Amino acid sequence: MDYRRLGRSGLKVSELSFGSWITYGNQLDANAARECMAAAWDAGVNFFDNAQVYAAGKSEELMGEALKKLGWPRLKYVVSTKFFWGITDGPNERNTLNRKYLLDGIDGSLKRLQLDFVDIVYCHRPDPNTPLEETVWAMHDMIERGRALYWGTSEWSAAEIMGAWEVAERHHLRKPVVEQPEYNLFHRERVEKEYARLYDGIGIGLTTWSPLASGLLTGKYRDGIPPGSRGAMPRMQFLVKDLTDKAKNRAVAELDRVAKELGCTLAQLALAWCAKNPHVSTVITGASRPAQVKENMKAIEVLPKLTAPVMARIEAATAGVAQ
Ligand SMILES: NC(=O)c1ccc[n+]([C@@H]2O[C@H](COP(=O)([O-])OP(=O)(O)OC[C@H]3O[C@@H](n4cnc5c(N)ncnc54)[C@H](OP(=O)(O)O)[C@@H]3O)[C@@H](O)[C@H]2O)c1
């Protein structure tokens, strides 16, 4: 496993990392969650992604328990959390990045994670109802108070990220160093076009999410929704249309042929493709069982096989279905 700088910051993260959305507290209990983290760690992963809203705080609790049991030295791993949607009801508790919510939220997350600080804290979505200056100052203060080391955004527009950076520059505050966008073979526009000026311009790194498009890029949805998959979960029905999209699954079949020729699985090919982009600091993987983690981590062995001709075939396979 190689380690890449988180944008222009000095923090190094493993090129593949592991996140807990949907799985922790829903599909994975404490033991299985810990086993998945251990499998990732054994493969060289040092970054574990979380969010306040995942399983309404339960995901942070499970990760906290796992970290305690695993007993790794704090210097050796990087943990993140994110804020926006909130987990309790009230005018300052939902869909906000105001100062009151953010500074209260981090304390709750640290308690659940059983940590003194998180390494990265994200503003999980933009908040049009809070002045950017207020949010940037709150993130700066979170860091100054020792609750977090770095901060960033998730699914903010390039203009919003630039705006936050400029506020921080103007007031000599801690700047955002990372954005967390969706990025996979079918979802590329923002990372490849909209953010293009942010990389060299202000040194933003990327920790990208849903590298397998929620499992579509494993090929498991080619004949419908298999039982026990994410697509079969009642609360994930909003994904079904996309997971069973005929054109995308035709592309998946062609990508599978490329993977077979390279001697890897489709999931490994799709993950390696994300990691191939030099602007990606880390590809955040997800898994509902340890065997998936083990398979997915081997994607790094596929990276050197992604030569120009192979990339051209991948490009051709996804032409017309990638956004
Ligand atoms: N910032 C944000 O807004 C945001 C949003 C979403 C995610 N994230 C982060 O990104 C992480 C990854 O996202 P994601 O979970 O959507 O990633 P993903 O790679 O697109 O999907 C992961 C899911 O695909 C299936 N899968 C994974 N490997 C497989 C394999 N080898 N064979 C068959 N099935 C496999 C599993 O689901 P089943 O086995 O249940 O089918 C697994 O839970 C999250 O945990 C979270 O940390 C961030």
Short mmCIF file of C-alpha atoms and ligand atoms in Angstrom, two decimals:
data_model
loop_
_atom_site.label_atom_id
_atom_site.label_comp_id
_atom_site.label_asym_id
_atom_site.label_seq_id
_atom_site.Cartn_x
_atom_site.Cartn_y
_atom_site.Cartn_z
CA MET A 1 0.00 0.00 0.00
CA ASP A 2 1.29 3.45 -0.85
CA TYR A 3 0.54 6.56 1.19
CA ARG A 4 -0.40 9.83 -0.45
CA ARG A 5 -0.47 13.37 0.86
CA LEU A 6 -3.91 14.68 1.65
CA GLY A 7 -3.77 17.43 -0.95
CA ARG A 8 -1.14 19.99 -0.07
CA SER A 9 -1.26 19.10 3.63
CA GLY A 10 1.49 16.99 5.17
CA LEU A 11 -0.92 14.25 6.31
CA LYS A 12 -0.40 10.92 4.57
CA VAL A 13 -3.29 8.55 3.94
CA SER A 14 -3.28 5.06 2.45
CA GLU A 15 -4.36 5.09 -1.21
CA LEU A 16 -7.24 2.80 -0.24
CA SER A 17 -9.13 3.50 2.96
CA PHE A 18 -12.22 2.12 4.70
CA GLY A 19 -15.54 3.74 5.59
CA SER A 20 -18.58 2.80 7.64
CA TRP A 21 -21.62 4.25 5.81
CA ILE A 22 -24.70 1.93 5.80
CA THR A 23 -22.69 -1.05 6.99
CA TYR A 24 -21.77 -0.19 10.62
CA GLY A 25 -24.75 -0.63 12.90
CA ASN A 26 -26.96 -1.91 10.05
CA GLN A 27 -25.19 -4.85 8.35
CA LEU A 28 -22.18 -5.19 10.64
CA ASP A 29 -22.26 -5.69 14.41
CA ALA A 30 -19.34 -4.75 16.68
CA ASN A 31 -17.33 -7.92 15.99
CA ALA A 32 -17.77 -7.86 12.22
CA ALA A 33 -17.04 -4.12 12.12
CA ARG A 34 -13.81 -4.73 14.00
CA GLU A 35 -12.87 -7.64 11.73
CA CYS A 36 -13.33 -5.47 8.66
CA MET A 37 -11.12 -2.74 10.11
CA ALA A 38 -8.50 -5.33 11.05
CA ALA A 39 -8.53 -6.78 7.52
CA ALA A 40 -8.10 -3.29 6.06
CA TRP A 41 -5.32 -2.49 8.53
CA ASP A 42 -3.52 -5.74 7.68
CA ALA A 43 -3.51 -4.62 4.05
CA GLY A 44 -1.93 -1.28 5.02
CA VAL A 45 -5.00 0.96 5.43
CA ASN A 46 -4.41 3.82 7.86
CA PHE A 47 -7.55 5.93 7.25
CA PHE A 48 -11.03 5.12 8.58
CA ASP A 49 -13.94 7.32 7.56
CA ASN A 50 -17.07 7.96 9.60
CA ALA A 51 -19.82 10.56 10.09
CA GLN A 52 -22.06 11.71 12.91
CA VAL A 53 -25.16 10.80 10.92
CA TYR A 54 -24.14 7.21 10.04
CA ALA A 55 -26.62 4.93 11.85
CA ALA A 56 -27.46 8.03 13.95
CA GLY A 57 -24.22 7.90 15.95
CA LYS A 58 -24.05 4.11 16.23
CA SER A 59 -21.38 3.89 13.54
CA GLU A 60 -19.08 6.15 15.57
CA GLU A 61 -19.77 4.05 18.67
CA LEU A 62 -18.85 0.82 16.88
CA MET A 63 -15.69 2.32 15.42
CA GLY A 64 -14.75 3.64 18.85
CA GLU A 65 -15.22 0.18 20.41
CA ALA A 66 -13.24 -1.42 17.60
CA LEU A 67 -10.36 1.04 17.92
CA LYS A 68 -10.24 0.44 21.65
CA LYS A 69 -10.10 -3.34 21.24
CA LEU A 70 -7.64 -3.22 18.35
CA GLY A 71 -5.34 -1.03 20.46
CA TRP A 72 -3.39 0.51 17.59
CA PRO A 73 -1.10 3.44 18.48
CA ARG A 74 -2.99 6.71 17.89
CA LEU A 75 -0.21 8.08 15.69
CA LYS A 76 -0.62 5.23 13.23
CA TYR A 77 -4.22 5.77 12.14
CA VAL A 78 -6.34 8.60 10.79
CA VAL A 79 -10.03 8.90 11.69
CA SER A 80 -12.58 11.29 10.31
CA THR A 81 -16.11 12.36 11.04
CA LYS A 82 -18.55 14.72 9.33
CA PHE A 83 -21.29 17.13 10.29
CA PHE A 84 -24.42 18.58 8.69
CA TRP A 85 -27.60 16.51 9.01
CA GLY A 86 -27.57 16.08 12.79
CA ILE A 87 -28.97 13.26 14.92
CA THR A 88 -31.31 15.10 17.29
CA ASP A 89 -34.26 17.38 16.62
CA GLY A 90 -34.32 21.13 17.12
CA PRO A 91 -33.81 24.38 15.23
CA ASN A 92 -30.02 24.19 15.64
CA GLU A 93 -29.65 20.43 15.32
CA ARG A 94 -30.56 19.53 11.73
CA ASN A 95 -29.20 20.50 8.31
CA THR A 96 -26.88 23.18 9.55
CA LEU A 97 -23.24 24.19 9.72
CA ASN A 98 -23.80 26.88 12.31
CA ARG A 99 -21.28 27.46 15.08
CA LYS A 100 -23.51 26.11 17.84
CA TYR A 101 -24.21 22.78 16.09
CA LEU A 102 -20.62 22.21 14.93
CA LEU A 103 -18.95 22.89 18.26
CA ASP A 104 -21.49 20.77 20.13
CA GLY A 105 -21.38 18.03 17.48
CA ILE A 106 -17.66 17.38 17.65
CA ASP A 107 -17.83 16.77 21.40
CA GLY A 108 -20.56 14.14 20.93
CA SER A 109 -18.61 12.41 18.18
CA LEU A 110 -15.41 12.30 20.22
CA LYS A 111 -17.32 10.74 23.11
CA ARG A 112 -18.80 8.05 20.84
CA LEU A 113 -15.44 7.40 19.15
CA GLN A 114 -13.69 7.38 22.56
CA LEU A 115 -11.02 9.67 21.10
CA ASP A 116 -9.45 12.96 22.20
CA PHE A 117 -9.43 14.26 18.62
CA VAL A 118 -10.30 13.25 15.06
CA ASP A 119 -7.73 13.75 12.35
CA ILE A 120 -10.09 15.09 9.70
CA VAL A 121 -13.47 16.72 10.15
CA TYR A 122 -15.73 17.44 7.20
CA CYS A 123 -18.66 19.75 6.56
CA HIS A 124 -20.82 16.94 5.13
CA ARG A 125 -22.82 19.22 2.79
CA PRO A 126 -22.93 22.99 2.17
CA ASP A 127 -25.37 25.03 4.29
CA PRO A 128 -26.93 27.98 2.45
CA ASN A 129 -28.46 29.25 5.70
CA THR A 130 -25.23 29.91 7.59
CA PRO A 131 -22.71 32.56 6.50
CA LEU A 132 -19.57 30.93 5.17
CA GLU A 133 -17.50 33.04 7.56
CA GLU A 134 -19.33 31.55 10.56
CA THR A 135 -18.68 27.97 9.40
CA VAL A 136 -15.02 28.61 8.57
CA TRP A 137 -14.43 30.25 11.97
CA ALA A 138 -16.13 27.30 13.72
CA MET A 139 -13.96 24.77 11.85
CA HIS A 140 -10.88 26.84 12.69
CA ASP A 141 -11.89 26.95 16.35
CA MET A 142 -12.54 23.18 16.39
CA ILE A 143 -8.92 22.71 15.32
CA GLU A 144 -7.56 25.36 17.68
CA ARG A 145 -9.36 23.66 20.57
CA GLY A 146 -7.57 20.40 19.71
CA ARG A 147 -10.72 18.53 18.66
CA ALA A 148 -9.52 17.98 15.05
CA LEU A 149 -6.29 18.33 13.07
CA TYR A 150 -7.51 19.12 9.54
CA TRP A 151 -10.83 20.10 8.00
CA GLY A 152 -12.53 19.80 4.68
CA THR A 153 -15.83 19.65 2.83
CA SER A 154 -18.01 17.01 1.21
CA GLU A 155 -20.02 17.61 -1.96
CA TRP A 156 -19.46 21.35 -1.93
CA SER A 157 -19.31 23.13 -5.28
CA ALA A 158 -15.92 24.38 -6.48
CA ALA A 159 -17.13 27.95 -5.87
CA GLU A 160 -18.13 27.15 -2.28
CA ILE A 161 -14.78 25.49 -1.55
CA MET A 162 -12.94 28.44 -3.06
CA GLY A 163 -15.09 30.81 -1.00
CA ALA A 164 -14.24 28.98 2.25
CA TRP A 165 -10.56 28.97 1.37
CA GLU A 166 -10.63 32.71 0.71
CA VAL A 167 -12.34 33.45 4.03
CA ALA A 168 -9.64 31.46 5.80
CA GLU A 169 -6.88 33.19 3.81
CA ARG A 170 -8.30 36.64 4.60
CA HIS A 171 -8.50 36.02 8.36
CA HIS A 172 -5.42 33.77 8.71
CA LEU A 173 -7.57 30.80 9.72
CA ARG A 174 -7.10 27.08 9.20
CA LYS A 175 -7.90 26.36 5.57
CA PRO A 176 -9.90 23.45 4.16
CA VAL A 177 -7.42 20.89 2.79
CA VAL A 178 -9.71 18.19 1.43
CA GLU A 179 -13.01 17.56 -0.34
CA GLN A 180 -14.93 14.28 -0.18
CA PRO A 181 -16.88 13.78 -3.43
CA GLU A 182 -18.51 10.76 -5.05
CA TYR A 183 -16.17 9.36 -7.67
CA ASN A 184 -16.44 6.17 -9.67
CA LEU A 185 -16.47 4.99 -13.29
CA PHE A 186 -20.05 6.22 -13.69
CA HIS A 187 -19.79 9.47 -11.72
CA ARG A 188 -16.85 11.61 -12.75
CA GLU A 189 -17.75 15.12 -13.86
CA ARG A 190 -17.22 17.00 -10.60
CA VAL A 191 -13.81 15.47 -9.86
CA GLU A 192 -12.53 15.64 -13.42
CA LYS A 193 -13.97 18.98 -14.53
CA GLU A 194 -15.59 21.16 -11.87
CA TYR A 195 -12.77 20.80 -9.33
CA ALA A 196 -9.92 20.99 -11.86
CA ARG A 197 -8.70 24.40 -10.67
CA LEU A 198 -8.75 23.50 -6.99
CA TYR A 199 -5.94 20.94 -7.08
CA ASP A 200 -2.97 23.08 -8.08
CA GLY A 201 -4.75 26.34 -7.27
CA ILE A 202 -5.40 25.86 -3.54
CA GLY A 203 -3.99 22.38 -2.94
CA ILE A 204 -7.23 20.52 -2.24
CA GLY A 205 -6.91 16.72 -1.93
CA LEU A 206 -9.74 14.24 -2.46
CA THR A 207 -11.00 11.39 -0.31
CA THR A 208 -13.50 9.88 -2.72
CA TRP A 209 -16.65 7.88 -1.93
CA SER A 210 -18.77 5.07 -3.44
CA PRO A 211 -15.97 3.78 -5.68
CA LEU A 212 -18.12 0.76 -6.63
CA ALA A 213 -21.27 2.88 -7.15
CA SER A 214 -22.80 1.09 -4.13
CA GLY A 215 -21.90 -2.33 -5.57
CA LEU A 216 -23.04 -1.81 -9.19
CA LEU A 217 -19.37 -2.02 -10.22
CA THR A 218 -18.98 -5.51 -8.79
CA GLY A 219 -21.37 -6.93 -11.40
CA LYS A 220 -23.73 -8.30 -8.73
CA TYR A 221 -26.75 -6.39 -10.11
CA ARG A 222 -26.53 -7.64 -13.70
CA ASP A 223 -29.44 -10.06 -13.20
CA GLY A 224 -31.48 -8.02 -10.72
CA ILE A 225 -31.17 -7.40 -7.00
CA PRO A 226 -29.49 -10.29 -5.15
CA PRO A 227 -30.73 -11.03 -1.61
CA GLY A 228 -28.49 -9.73 1.15
CA SER A 229 -27.09 -6.91 -1.01
CA ARG A 230 -27.33 -3.16 -0.40
CA GLY A 231 -29.93 -2.94 -3.15
CA ALA A 232 -32.18 -5.36 -1.22
CA MET A 233 -32.20 -3.19 1.92
CA PRO A 234 -35.63 -1.51 2.30
CA ARG A 235 -34.11 1.89 3.16
CA MET A 236 -31.82 1.79 0.11
CA GLN A 237 -34.62 1.50 -2.45
CA PHE A 238 -33.66 4.88 -3.86
CA LEU A 239 -30.58 3.16 -5.36
CA VAL A 240 -32.44 0.37 -7.20
CA LYS A 241 -33.13 2.26 -10.43
CA ASP A 242 -29.45 3.03 -10.85
CA LEU A 243 -28.20 -0.39 -9.72
CA THR A 244 -30.38 -2.16 -12.28
CA ASP A 245 -29.91 0.37 -15.09
CA LYS A 246 -29.59 -1.66 -18.31
CA ALA A 247 -27.03 0.55 -20.07
CA LYS A 248 -24.81 0.69 -16.99
CA ASN A 249 -25.01 -3.07 -16.55
CA ARG A 250 -24.04 -3.53 -20.22
CA ALA A 251 -20.97 -1.40 -19.50
CA VAL A 252 -20.35 -3.52 -16.39
CA ALA A 253 -20.33 -6.67 -18.55
CA GLU A 254 -17.69 -5.16 -20.84
CA LEU A 255 -15.62 -3.97 -17.85
CA ASP A 256 -15.83 -7.49 -16.45
CA ARG A 257 -14.22 -8.81 -19.64
CA VAL A 258 -11.35 -6.32 -19.18
CA ALA A 259 -10.96 -7.38 -15.54
CA LYS A 260 -10.83 -11.07 -16.48
CA GLU A 261 -8.11 -10.40 -19.04
CA LEU A 262 -6.10 -8.58 -16.36
CA GLY A 263 -6.61 -11.49 -13.96
CA CYS A 264 -8.53 -9.46 -11.36
CA THR A 265 -12.12 -9.02 -10.24
CA LEU A 266 -14.35 -6.26 -11.53
CA ALA A 267 -14.42 -4.64 -8.07
CA GLN A 268 -10.63 -4.54 -8.02
CA LEU A 269 -10.53 -3.00 -11.50
CA ALA A 270 -13.06 -0.32 -10.55
CA LEU A 271 -11.22 0.56 -7.33
CA ALA A 272 -7.83 0.68 -9.04
CA TRP A 273 -9.31 2.98 -11.70
CA CYS A 274 -10.28 5.50 -8.99
CA ALA A 275 -6.86 5.29 -7.35
CA LYS A 276 -5.17 5.88 -10.71
CA ASN A 277 -6.33 9.52 -10.67
CA PRO A 278 -3.42 11.49 -9.14
CA HIS A 279 -5.78 14.03 -7.57
CA VAL A 280 -7.31 11.29 -5.42
CA SER A 281 -5.52 11.12 -2.06
CA THR A 282 -7.45 8.04 -1.02
CA VAL A 283 -10.31 5.91 -2.33
CA ILE A 284 -12.71 5.22 0.56
CA THR A 285 -13.94 1.67 0.16
CA GLY A 286 -17.00 0.13 1.82
CA ALA A 287 -17.76 -3.49 2.63
CA SER A 288 -20.49 -5.49 4.34
CA ARG A 289 -18.14 -8.38 5.25
CA PRO A 290 -14.44 -8.99 5.83
CA ALA A 291 -14.08 -11.14 2.66
CA GLN A 292 -15.02 -8.10 0.57
CA VAL A 293 -12.37 -6.02 2.33
CA LYS A 294 -9.76 -8.64 1.54
CA GLU A 295 -10.78 -8.77 -2.11
CA ASN A 296 -10.95 -5.00 -2.45
CA MET A 297 -7.58 -4.29 -0.89
CA LYS A 298 -5.89 -6.35 -3.60
CA ALA A 299 -6.96 -3.60 -6.03
CA ILE A 300 -3.60 -1.93 -5.44
CA GLU A 301 -1.98 -4.83 -7.31
CA VAL A 302 -4.07 -3.91 -10.34
CA LEU A 303 -2.86 -0.29 -10.48
CA PRO A 304 0.31 -1.01 -12.51
CA LYS A 305 -1.80 -2.99 -15.00
CA LEU A 306 -3.83 0.10 -15.93
CA THR A 307 -1.74 0.99 -18.95
CA ALA A 308 -2.86 3.52 -21.57
CA PRO A 309 -4.46 0.84 -23.80
CA VAL A 310 -6.35 -0.65 -20.83
CA MET A 311 -7.52 2.81 -19.75
CA ALA A 312 -8.71 3.44 -23.31
CA ARG A 313 -10.78 0.24 -23.23
CA ILE A 314 -12.29 1.25 -19.89
CA GLU A 315 -13.07 4.67 -21.32
CA ALA A 316 -14.77 3.11 -24.34
CA ALA A 317 -16.78 0.70 -22.15
CA THR A 318 -18.23 3.54 -20.08
CA ALA A 319 -18.70 6.09 -22.87
CA GLY A 320 -22.25 7.41 -22.84
CA VAL A 321 -23.12 6.13 -19.36
CA ALA A 322 -20.59 8.06 -17.26
CA GLN A 323 -21.65 11.46 -15.92
N1 LIG B 1 -19.30 12.04 2.06
C1 LIG B 1 -20.39 11.41 1.67
O1 LIG B 1 -21.42 12.02 1.41
C2 LIG B 1 -20.35 9.92 1.53
C3 LIG B 1 -21.43 9.24 0.93
C4 LIG B 1 -21.35 7.86 0.80
C5 LIG B 1 -20.23 7.18 1.27
N2 LIG B 1 -19.22 7.87 1.88
C6 LIG B 1 -18.01 7.17 2.41
O2 LIG B 1 -17.47 6.31 1.42
C7 LIG B 1 -17.44 4.98 1.92
C8 LIG B 1 -17.62 4.02 0.77
O3 LIG B 1 -18.89 4.25 0.14
P1 LIG B 1 -19.76 3.02 -0.32
O4 LIG B 1 -19.98 2.09 0.82
O5 LIG B 1 -20.95 3.56 -1.02
O6 LIG B 1 -18.74 2.33 -1.35
P2 LIG B 1 -18.98 1.36 -2.58
O7 LIG B 1 -17.67 0.71 -2.82
O8 LIG B 1 -19.58 2.07 -3.72
O9 LIG B 1 -20.05 0.28 -2.07
C9 LIG B 1 -19.71 -0.59 -1.03
C10 LIG B 1 -20.71 -1.73 -1.00
O10 LIG B 1 -20.58 -2.54 -2.17
C11 LIG B 1 -20.65 -3.92 -1.83
N3 LIG B 1 -19.30 -4.49 -2.06
C12 LIG B 1 -18.10 -3.95 -1.71
N4 LIG B 1 -17.11 -4.75 -2.11
C13 LIG B 1 -17.68 -5.81 -2.71
C14 LIG B 1 -17.15 -6.96 -3.34
N5 LIG B 1 -15.84 -7.15 -3.43
N6 LIG B 1 -18.03 -7.86 -3.87
C15 LIG B 1 -19.35 -7.66 -3.81
N7 LIG B 1 -19.92 -6.58 -3.21
C16 LIG B 1 -19.08 -5.65 -2.68
C17 LIG B 1 -21.03 -3.97 -0.35
O11 LIG B 1 -22.45 -3.91 -0.22
P3 LIG B 1 -23.40 -5.22 -0.07
O12 LIG B 1 -22.54 -6.40 0.24
O13 LIG B 1 -24.33 -4.86 1.02
O14 LIG B 1 -24.09 -5.33 -1.40
C18 LIG B 1 -20.45 -2.67 0.17
O15 LIG B 1 -21.02 -2.22 1.36
C19 LIG B 1 -18.54 4.95 2.99
O16 LIG B 1 -18.37 3.94 3.92
C20 LIG B 1 -18.37 6.31 3.61
O17 LIG B 1 -17.28 6.31 4.52
C21 LIG B 1 -19.26 9.22 2.00
#
